[in-house]
Every structure is written in C-alpha cells, then in structure tokens.
Short mmCIF file of C-alpha atoms in Angstrom, two decimals:
data_model
loop_
_atom_site.label_atom_id
_atom_site.label_comp_id
_atom_site.label_asym_id
_atom_site.label_seq_id
_atom_site.Cartn_x
_atom_site.Cartn_y
_atom_site.Cartn_z
CA UNK A 1 -24.79 18.83 45.85
CA UNK A 2 -27.31 20.89 47.84
CA UNK A 3 -30.00 20.40 45.17
CA UNK A 4 -29.35 16.65 45.16
CA UNK A 5 -29.73 16.66 48.94
CA UNK A 6 -33.03 18.49 48.51
CA UNK A 7 -34.28 15.83 46.11
CA UNK A 8 -33.32 13.07 48.53
CA UNK A 9 -35.03 14.80 51.43
CA UNK A 10 -38.16 15.40 49.36
CA UNK A 11 -38.21 11.76 48.26
CA UNK A 12 -38.02 10.61 51.86
CA UNK A 13 -40.83 13.02 52.77
CA UNK A 14 -43.10 11.78 49.99
CA UNK A 15 -42.50 8.17 50.91
CA UNK A 16 -43.09 8.92 54.57
CA UNK A 17 -46.25 10.83 53.68
CA UNK A 18 -47.77 7.85 51.92
CA UNK A 19 -47.11 5.60 54.88
CA UNK A 20 -48.46 7.86 57.61
CA UNK A 21 -49.54 11.33 56.60
CA UNK A 22 -50.53 12.20 60.15
CA UNK A 23 -46.88 12.03 61.26
CA UNK A 24 -45.36 14.28 58.62
CA UNK A 25 -47.60 17.17 57.63
CA UNK A 26 -45.23 18.44 54.95
CA UNK A 27 -45.94 15.34 52.83
CA UNK A 28 -49.66 15.99 52.81
CA UNK A 29 -49.79 19.74 52.24
CA UNK A 30 -47.02 20.44 49.71
CA UNK A 31 -46.48 19.27 46.16
CA UNK A 32 -43.36 17.37 45.26
CA UNK A 33 -41.77 20.40 43.55
CA UNK A 34 -42.57 22.58 46.54
CA UNK A 35 -40.91 20.06 48.83
CA UNK A 36 -37.79 20.03 46.66
CA UNK A 37 -37.67 23.84 46.68
CA UNK A 38 -38.20 24.03 50.44
CA UNK A 39 -35.62 21.36 51.19
CA UNK A 40 -33.07 22.98 48.89
CA UNK A 41 -33.59 26.40 50.44
CA UNK A 42 -33.32 24.88 53.90
CA UNK A 43 -29.98 23.27 53.02
CA UNK A 44 -28.65 26.50 51.51
CA UNK A 45 -29.82 28.44 54.58
CA UNK A 46 -28.12 26.04 56.96
CA UNK A 47 -24.95 25.94 54.85
CA UNK A 48 -24.64 29.74 55.02
CA UNK A 49 -25.89 30.42 58.53
CA UNK A 50 -25.20 27.14 60.25
CA UNK A 51 -21.80 28.14 61.66
CA UNK A 52 -23.40 31.11 63.41
CA UNK A 53 -25.57 28.77 65.47
CA UNK A 54 -22.78 26.56 66.69
CA UNK A 55 -22.08 26.91 70.38
CA UNK A 56 -18.36 26.22 70.04
CA UNK A 57 -17.01 29.64 71.03
CA UNK A 58 -17.57 32.10 73.83
CA UNK A 59 -20.56 33.95 72.41
CA UNK A 60 -20.89 37.38 73.92
CA UNK A 61 -22.48 40.80 73.80
CA UNK A 62 -21.04 44.17 74.76
CA UNK A 63 -22.20 47.47 76.15
CA UNK A 64 -19.91 50.24 74.93
CA UNK A 65 -19.55 53.83 76.05
CA UNK A 66 -17.20 56.61 75.04
CA UNK A 67 -14.92 58.21 77.64
CA UNK A 68 -13.27 61.59 77.11
CA UNK A 69 -9.57 61.90 77.82
CA UNK A 70 -8.60 64.39 80.56
CA UNK A 71 -6.39 66.12 77.98
CA UNK A 72 -6.52 66.02 74.22
CA UNK A 73 -4.05 63.36 73.01
CA UNK A 74 -0.94 64.87 71.43
CA UNK A 75 0.33 61.74 69.68
CA UNK A 76 2.83 60.48 72.25
CA UNK A 77 0.47 59.49 75.05
CA UNK A 78 0.70 56.12 76.75
CA UNK A 79 -1.43 53.91 78.99
CA UNK A 80 -1.07 51.20 81.60
CA UNK A 81 -3.30 49.12 83.87
CA UNK A 82 -2.74 48.51 87.57
CA UNK A 83 -4.80 47.30 90.53
CA UNK A 84 -6.72 50.59 90.56
CA UNK A 85 -7.76 50.64 86.91
CA UNK A 86 -6.76 52.24 83.62
CA UNK A 87 -4.10 54.99 83.63
CA UNK A 88 -3.31 57.64 81.00
CA UNK A 89 -0.04 59.58 80.65
CA UNK A 90 -0.03 62.94 78.89
CA UNK A 91 2.29 65.96 79.25
CA UNK A 92 4.23 64.35 82.12
CA UNK A 93 1.07 63.75 84.18
CA UNK A 94 -0.39 60.36 85.16
CA UNK A 95 -4.20 60.24 85.29
CA UNK A 96 -6.34 57.43 86.75
CA UNK A 97 -9.85 56.65 85.53
CA UNK A 98 -11.94 55.47 88.47
CA UNK A 99 -15.56 55.93 89.56
CA UNK A 100 -16.42 57.41 86.15
CA UNK A 101 -13.92 60.26 86.35
CA UNK A 102 -10.27 61.09 85.77
CA UNK A 103 -8.05 62.15 88.69
CA UNK A 104 -4.43 63.26 88.68
CA UNK A 105 -2.23 60.70 90.39
CA UNK A 106 1.27 62.11 90.05
CA UNK A 107 3.92 63.56 87.79
CA UNK A 108 6.34 61.32 85.95
CA UNK A 109 10.03 61.66 86.93
CA UNK A 110 11.62 64.90 85.77
CA UNK A 111 14.36 62.95 83.97
CA UNK A 112 11.78 61.73 81.45
CA UNK A 113 10.97 64.08 78.59
CA UNK A 114 7.30 64.81 78.21
CA UNK A 115 5.30 61.84 76.89
CA UNK A 116 8.34 59.66 76.20
CA UNK A 117 7.52 57.04 78.81
CA UNK A 118 6.11 53.56 79.07
CA UNK A 119 4.92 52.06 82.37
CA UNK A 120 3.98 48.55 83.49
CA UNK A 121 2.75 47.31 86.86
CA UNK A 122 3.23 43.98 88.58
CA UNK A 123 3.46 42.58 92.12
CA UNK A 124 2.88 46.04 93.61
CA UNK A 125 5.80 47.53 91.65
CA UNK A 126 5.81 50.09 88.83
CA UNK A 127 8.59 50.21 86.25
CA UNK A 128 8.95 53.06 83.76
CA UNK A 129 11.35 53.35 80.83
CA UNK A 130 11.99 55.91 78.13
CA UNK A 131 14.70 58.02 76.53
CA UNK A 132 17.49 55.87 77.97
CA UNK A 133 16.16 56.09 81.53
CA UNK A 134 14.64 53.55 83.88
CA UNK A 135 12.79 54.24 87.13
CA UNK A 136 10.78 52.12 89.50
CA UNK A 137 8.39 52.61 92.40
CA UNK A 138 7.89 49.88 94.98
CA UNK A 139 5.67 51.87 97.34
CA UNK A 140 2.45 50.79 95.66
CA UNK A 141 1.84 54.18 94.06
CA UNK A 142 3.21 56.32 91.23
CA UNK A 143 4.61 59.28 93.16
CA UNK A 144 7.89 57.93 94.56
CA UNK A 145 10.10 57.02 91.60
CA UNK A 146 13.76 56.09 92.03
CA UNK A 147 16.51 54.89 89.73
CA UNK A 148 17.91 51.38 90.18
CA UNK A 149 20.88 51.58 92.52
CA UNK A 150 23.05 49.71 90.04
CA UNK A 151 22.47 49.34 86.34
CA UNK A 152 24.42 46.49 84.66
CA UNK A 153 25.84 48.58 81.80
CA UNK A 154 26.21 51.99 80.18
CA UNK A 155 22.61 52.85 79.38
CA UNK A 156 23.63 55.61 76.96
CA UNK A 157 25.30 53.04 74.72
CA UNK A 158 22.34 50.66 74.89
CA UNK A 159 19.15 52.77 74.96
CA UNK A 160 15.70 51.28 75.39
CA UNK A 161 13.09 50.66 72.78
CA UNK A 162 10.66 52.31 75.17
CA UNK A 163 7.49 50.68 73.84
CA UNK A 164 8.84 47.17 74.40
CA UNK A 165 8.31 46.69 78.13
CA UNK A 166 6.26 43.99 79.82
CA UNK A 167 5.59 42.22 83.10
CA UNK A 168 5.04 38.47 82.79
CA UNK A 169 5.06 35.71 85.40
CA UNK A 170 6.83 37.79 88.01
CA UNK A 171 9.46 39.35 85.72
CA UNK A 172 9.90 42.80 84.22
CA UNK A 173 11.39 42.59 80.74
CA UNK A 174 12.70 45.44 78.61
CA UNK A 175 14.03 45.11 75.06
CA UNK A 176 16.86 47.51 74.28
CA UNK A 177 17.43 49.20 70.97
CA UNK A 178 18.99 46.81 68.47
CA UNK A 179 22.12 47.49 66.48
CA UNK A 180 23.98 45.65 63.75
CA UNK A 181 27.66 45.61 62.87
CA UNK A 182 30.08 43.19 61.25
CA UNK A 183 27.24 40.99 60.05
CA UNK A 184 25.75 40.48 63.51
CA UNK A 185 22.59 41.95 65.01
CA UNK A 186 22.60 42.56 68.77
CA UNK A 187 19.36 42.55 70.77
CA UNK A 188 19.83 43.57 74.43
CA UNK A 189 17.21 42.07 76.75
CA UNK A 190 16.96 43.27 80.35
CA UNK A 191 15.26 41.50 83.24
CA UNK A 192 14.32 42.37 86.82
CA UNK A 193 12.23 40.77 89.55
CA UNK A 194 11.88 43.89 91.69
CA UNK A 195 12.69 46.93 89.50
CA UNK A 196 15.84 47.63 91.55
CA UNK A 197 18.25 44.93 90.39
CA UNK A 198 18.64 44.12 86.71
CA UNK A 199 20.37 41.50 84.62
CA UNK A 200 20.75 41.38 80.85
CA UNK A 201 21.80 39.34 77.88
CA UNK A 202 22.93 40.37 74.41
CA UNK A 203 21.25 38.08 71.91
CA UNK A 204 23.55 37.81 68.90
CA UNK A 205 22.05 36.91 65.53
CA UNK A 206 24.21 36.37 62.43
CA UNK A 207 22.81 38.33 59.50
CA UNK A 208 23.18 35.69 56.82
CA UNK A 209 20.98 35.13 53.78
CA UNK A 210 18.40 33.07 55.65
CA UNK A 211 17.79 35.85 58.17
CA UNK A 212 17.82 38.89 55.91
CA UNK A 213 14.18 39.58 56.82
CA UNK A 214 15.12 40.61 60.35
CA UNK A 215 14.29 44.26 60.96
CA UNK A 216 13.22 44.46 64.58
CA UNK A 217 11.53 42.70 67.49
CA UNK A 218 8.74 44.55 69.22
CA UNK A 219 6.95 41.96 71.38
CA UNK A 220 8.21 40.13 74.49
CA UNK A 221 6.69 37.34 76.56
CA UNK A 222 7.81 35.17 79.45
CA UNK A 223 5.53 32.22 80.22
CA UNK A 224 6.11 28.83 81.82
CA UNK A 225 9.85 29.29 81.97
CA UNK A 226 10.27 30.35 78.34
CA UNK A 227 11.40 33.72 76.96
CA UNK A 228 9.86 34.72 73.64
CA UNK A 229 10.63 37.66 71.34
CA UNK A 230 8.40 38.15 68.29
CA UNK A 231 9.25 40.20 65.22
CA UNK A 232 8.39 40.45 61.56
CA UNK A 233 8.14 36.86 60.46
CA UNK A 234 10.51 35.39 63.03
CA UNK A 235 10.67 34.65 66.75
CA UNK A 236 13.43 34.01 69.25
CA UNK A 237 12.82 31.59 72.11
CA UNK A 238 14.91 30.33 75.02
CA UNK A 239 14.31 28.47 78.26
CA UNK A 240 16.95 30.61 79.97
CA UNK A 241 17.83 34.31 79.78
CA UNK A 242 21.47 33.52 79.05
CA UNK A 243 20.89 30.17 77.40
CA UNK A 244 20.70 29.19 73.77
CA UNK A 245 18.22 31.26 71.74
CA UNK A 246 16.47 29.46 68.93
CA UNK A 247 15.51 31.32 65.74
CA UNK A 248 12.02 30.28 64.66
CA UNK A 249 10.14 31.05 61.45
CA UNK A 250 6.56 32.15 62.10
CA UNK A 251 4.02 31.14 59.48
CA UNK A 252 4.22 29.35 56.16
CA UNK A 253 2.45 31.76 53.84
CA UNK A 254 3.87 35.09 55.00
CA UNK A 255 7.51 36.09 54.78
CA UNK A 256 7.14 39.48 56.42
CA UNK A 257 4.63 41.00 58.80
CA UNK A 258 4.61 43.51 61.63
CA UNK A 259 3.25 42.04 64.89
CA UNK A 260 0.57 44.14 66.55
CA UNK A 261 0.00 42.05 69.68
CA UNK A 262 1.38 39.04 71.53
CA UNK A 263 -0.68 37.65 74.41
CA UNK A 264 -0.92 34.42 76.37
CA UNK A 265 -3.96 32.56 77.71
CA UNK A 266 -5.39 29.16 78.42
CA UNK A 267 -5.20 28.17 74.74
CA UNK A 268 -1.57 29.23 74.36
CA UNK A 269 0.19 32.16 72.70
CA UNK A 270 -1.71 34.41 70.28
CA UNK A 271 0.07 36.64 67.72
CA UNK A 272 -1.69 39.14 65.45
CA UNK A 273 -0.76 41.51 62.62
CA UNK A 274 -2.33 44.15 60.37
CA UNK A 275 0.00 43.22 57.52
CA UNK A 276 -2.06 40.22 56.42
CA UNK A 277 -5.35 38.49 57.21
CA UNK A 278 -3.68 35.79 59.28
CA UNK A 279 -2.98 35.03 62.91
CA UNK A 280 -0.68 32.58 64.65
CA UNK A 281 -0.88 30.43 67.77
CA UNK A 282 1.63 28.39 69.73
CA UNK A 283 1.04 25.69 72.34
CA UNK A 284 4.65 25.52 73.53
CA UNK A 285 5.47 29.20 74.24
CA UNK A 286 6.68 30.02 70.75
CA UNK A 287 8.90 27.10 69.72
CA UNK A 288 6.32 25.95 67.14
CA UNK A 289 3.56 27.94 65.44
CA UNK A 290 0.25 27.27 63.70
CA UNK A 291 -1.12 29.68 61.11
CA UNK A 292 -4.84 30.44 60.62
CA UNK A 293 -7.05 32.59 58.46
CA UNK A 294 -8.32 35.46 60.58
CA UNK A 295 -12.07 35.71 61.33
CA UNK A 296 -14.01 37.44 58.52
CA UNK A 297 -10.70 37.81 56.65
CA UNK A 298 -9.95 40.76 58.91
CA UNK A 299 -6.72 42.52 59.77
CA UNK A 300 -6.21 42.00 63.50
CA UNK A 301 -4.76 44.83 65.54
CA UNK A 302 -4.68 45.04 69.32
CA UNK A 303 -5.78 42.14 71.52
CA UNK A 304 -6.31 41.19 75.17
CA UNK A 305 -7.05 38.15 77.32
CA UNK A 306 -9.93 38.47 79.75
CA UNK A 307 -11.49 35.84 82.02
CA UNK A 308 -10.74 32.84 79.83
CA UNK A 309 -11.40 34.50 76.45
CA UNK A 310 -9.17 36.05 73.81
CA UNK A 311 -10.33 39.36 72.32
CA UNK A 312 -8.97 41.02 69.17
CA UNK A 313 -9.94 44.19 67.32
CA UNK A 314 -10.21 43.51 63.60
CA UNK A 315 -10.71 45.56 60.45
CA UNK A 316 -12.44 44.20 57.35
CA UNK A 317 -11.38 45.74 54.08
CA UNK A 318 -9.98 49.27 53.74
CA UNK A 319 -9.12 51.12 56.92
CA UNK A 320 -11.62 53.86 57.80
CA UNK A 321 -14.46 52.59 55.58
CA UNK A 322 -16.21 49.82 57.49
CA UNK A 323 -16.67 49.63 61.27
CA UNK A 324 -14.08 47.61 63.11
CA UNK A 325 -15.15 44.46 64.97
CA UNK A 326 -14.38 43.00 68.35
CA UNK A 327 -13.73 39.28 67.95
CA UNK A 328 -13.79 36.76 70.80
CA UNK A 329 -12.61 33.16 71.09
CA UNK A 330 -11.97 30.80 73.95
CA UNK A 331 -9.64 28.37 72.14
CA UNK A 332 -8.27 30.33 69.12
CA UNK A 333 -9.49 27.76 66.58
CA UNK A 334 -10.57 29.12 63.23
CA UNK A 335 -14.27 28.23 63.80
CA UNK A 336 -14.49 29.55 67.35
CA UNK A 337 -14.76 33.31 66.77
CA UNK A 338 -17.78 35.47 67.58
CA UNK A 339 -17.95 39.21 66.89
CA UNK A 340 -19.72 42.49 67.53
CA UNK A 341 -19.30 45.84 65.75
CA UNK A 342 -17.25 48.65 67.27
CA UNK A 343 -17.53 52.42 66.84
CA UNK A 344 -13.97 52.80 65.52
CA UNK A 345 -13.07 52.35 61.86
CA UNK A 346 -9.39 51.50 61.94
CA UNK A 347 -7.17 49.13 63.90
CA UNK A 348 -3.96 51.04 63.22
CA UNK A 349 -2.55 52.32 66.49
CA UNK A 350 -5.24 50.76 68.68
CA UNK A 351 -4.61 49.59 72.25
CA UNK A 352 -6.71 47.10 74.22
CA UNK A 353 -6.58 46.35 77.96
CA UNK A 354 -8.62 43.92 80.03
CA UNK A 355 -9.60 44.31 83.70
CA UNK A 356 -10.74 40.93 84.95
CA UNK A 357 -12.55 41.90 88.15
CA UNK A 358 -15.12 43.99 86.27
CA UNK A 359 -15.09 42.03 83.00
CA UNK A 360 -14.14 45.28 81.27
CA UNK A 361 -12.11 46.06 78.18
CA UNK A 362 -10.65 49.50 77.51
CA UNK A 363 -10.05 50.33 73.86
CA UNK A 364 -8.10 53.27 72.51
CA UNK A 365 -8.73 53.71 68.80
CA UNK A 366 -9.22 56.21 66.02
CA UNK A 367 -12.47 57.50 64.51
CA UNK A 368 -12.30 59.30 61.11
CA UNK A 369 -13.48 62.89 61.09
CA UNK A 370 -16.39 63.96 58.90
CA UNK A 371 -14.12 64.88 55.99
CA UNK A 372 -12.38 61.46 56.20
CA UNK A 373 -8.98 63.19 55.93
CA UNK A 374 -8.07 63.02 59.63
CA UNK A 375 -8.99 60.92 62.62
CA UNK A 376 -9.43 61.47 66.34
CA UNK A 377 -8.19 59.20 69.10
CA UNK A 378 -11.02 58.04 71.37
CA UNK A 379 -11.29 55.82 74.43
CA UNK A 380 -14.08 53.31 74.95
CA UNK A 381 -15.09 51.25 77.92
CA UNK A 382 -16.47 47.88 76.79
CA UNK A 383 -18.48 45.80 79.24
CA UNK A 384 -18.38 42.18 78.11
CA UNK A 385 -21.54 40.18 78.78
CA UNK A 386 -21.43 36.46 78.04
CA UNK A 387 -24.80 35.53 76.59
CA UNK A 388 -26.49 33.49 73.92
CA UNK A 389 -25.86 34.41 70.29
CA UNK A 390 -29.55 35.13 69.73
CA UNK A 391 -29.34 37.98 72.23
CA UNK A 392 -26.11 39.37 70.89
CA UNK A 393 -27.35 41.92 68.31
CA UNK A 394 -29.93 43.45 70.65
CA UNK A 395 -27.33 43.99 73.35
CA UNK A 396 -24.98 46.26 71.43
CA UNK A 397 -25.15 49.93 72.36
CA UNK A 398 -23.10 52.37 70.30
CA UNK A 399 -21.68 55.30 72.27
CA UNK A 400 -22.87 58.80 71.56
#
C-alpha cells in the first residue's frame, strides 16, 4: 500500500512538473524512479515515526537526581507525603526530606513494631495503621499520636492489611484482613473523617464458581461519592459504605492480575498491573471498565497523578535487563502516551509520589547490582518539565 502511495505521489509530481516546473522543484531535478523511491521512503518514515510527532499527549522532559536514604533500607520501610514533602519511615523513625536534606521528625508510636507501619495524611491529620493498631495525630505534626477513643470492634479479631490505607475526598479508608468461612469471604472496610471516630462495614462475597478467582483486594478509592475496591481481576463498588456492593469484572482478556496502582484524575480512574501488558480505565468510578494495551507493551508498576497528567513507571521485556520508562498521559487514551528513560531497571516494588506545588515526582525503585544477582533500593527526585517533544531527549539527565 505504501509503495502504491509512492507511485501516486510521484505521478502527481511528474504531472505537476510538466505544467509548472518552477513551482515544484522535485519534478525538475529527480528522475521518475528517484521520485518513487523518495516518496515511498517518506511514507514509510511517516508511518513509523508519525505518531511521535502528534501533539495529542502531554509531552514532557525530566531532570532526575538520586537521593540517598538517611538509613539503608531494610526491606520493611514505608513512605508518605504531606504538606511538608516526602517522608521515610525506617527503624521506628520518621524522616522528612526538605531543603535537600533529611531531618528526623519523630518516633512512631511505641505500640507499633519496627517498620510495620503505614501512614497517610489529609486535612491536617495523620493516620497510621499496622500490626492490628491504629493511631492518629490531629496536631499537624507526627509527634503526638493517640489511639481512637472508641474503636467499633475487636481489632484483634479483625486485623488490618496495613498496606491498604488511603485518604480520598476527605475520608480515611482502611481495608482489614480478609477471611473466608462457610463459602463466604468477608472484607472489613473502615472509614473515618477525623481519625478519632470510625465506622465500618463487612462486605460479604459468596464464593461460588463465578468468583473463584477472588484472592484479595489491595487498592481502595473513594471519589465522587463512590467507594471502589480493586483486586485481581475484579472490583467492588458502592455508592454508600453500608449500601449494596456490586461485583464487577475488570477486563475482557485477562482473568487474573495483581493490581499495582489505582489512581484518580481528570480522565477518570487508572488501574495498572505488572501481570500483563494492559491497563484499565473507568469514567464512572469503577462501575464500568475499558481495557487498553499498555504503552510500548510495557508492564506498568507504580503510578501518580500530577498537575493534570497521569504518570506510570513501566518495564519493557524482562525485569532488570532494559531501563524502565516513565510514561505520561493527560487523557489515558492508547495514543496519548509520551515517555522518557529512567535509571531503574525493574518496576517490581516501586513507589511513586507526586508533589504538585513543585511539579516533582519521587520514585523509589530498585537498581540491579553489578553481578545482576541482587538489587539496591534507590530514591530519585524527578522534576517534570512540560516541553516540546523535540526538546525531550536533550533534557534527560541521568543521576550519578
């Protein structure tokens, strides 16, 4: 088809050249065969590279630098973002990265075992969960933790899945550890507006043949009055905490996958996985889903939403071999992704945060050691610069 298009273009050139050679120089200085070759090559070139020149997406460049952790990560570290910046928890100590240095903020509550804690911040309040404990701090800092005065149930019987904690649209949400008995799976979901008073619901799911793929739910979202829980291949959605929860199949081509991120932005809900080269979007807070091929056929790990753009860290091919990429899109459509290379080489276990006021992303990811048998956790600060695509490659600076 491309060759035929080249012949047609060359024919039009030759005819135009005979009519007015001064207007189309190609007709007067090239032979017919040369014109066909040129036109064919031009069509092939545009077919391959044309999408890169489209201005559909949020084209961008990044400046990346490596930041050393205040303590060597031990494997159970955690992170959170608040109004002051990025925070790092290691060996019961909370560190804040600000003004290009780490400072000790406070100790985590003594009731928490070392490193077994997850913290979120919202509306001036901190909430921390882990090992069957919950604390909050409403003083605007992290050094005055207290337990809720009244917890709605026996926390020892319904422990937390400590990594499943979020703050969305004014609500703190915590997913408890699931259990199954008598053919029913129970998912406890806790909610608080202030960290002090909590409510909960037990979501009951019959384990029949159509739901045998249920293993766990590890992502929570509350947006526009809708609760959403995402798991491996399925979602649960409800317009009320104690209302009817609808079981929703995610995707048409994948029966099982492990979600790596669930975020919300101007283009809707964005769900990623490293189990397959697909991603999913929803325009109605999770009641219906669209499935897309991931950019560059990559496996998408962590993601973030920053100043109107979605960002996702993707891996092409085998983990640890090729550099990972940072992909960006403003509307999540399959043709709207731009990318730059990253210094990490795996998306397994990565974490990505966005800080809107500085247009910064903070990435925690692994870099293989020289012998390729082990990897080291590193932190990178990524300054996002919106720019033209032609400037993109020259703007990338790899950290040393």
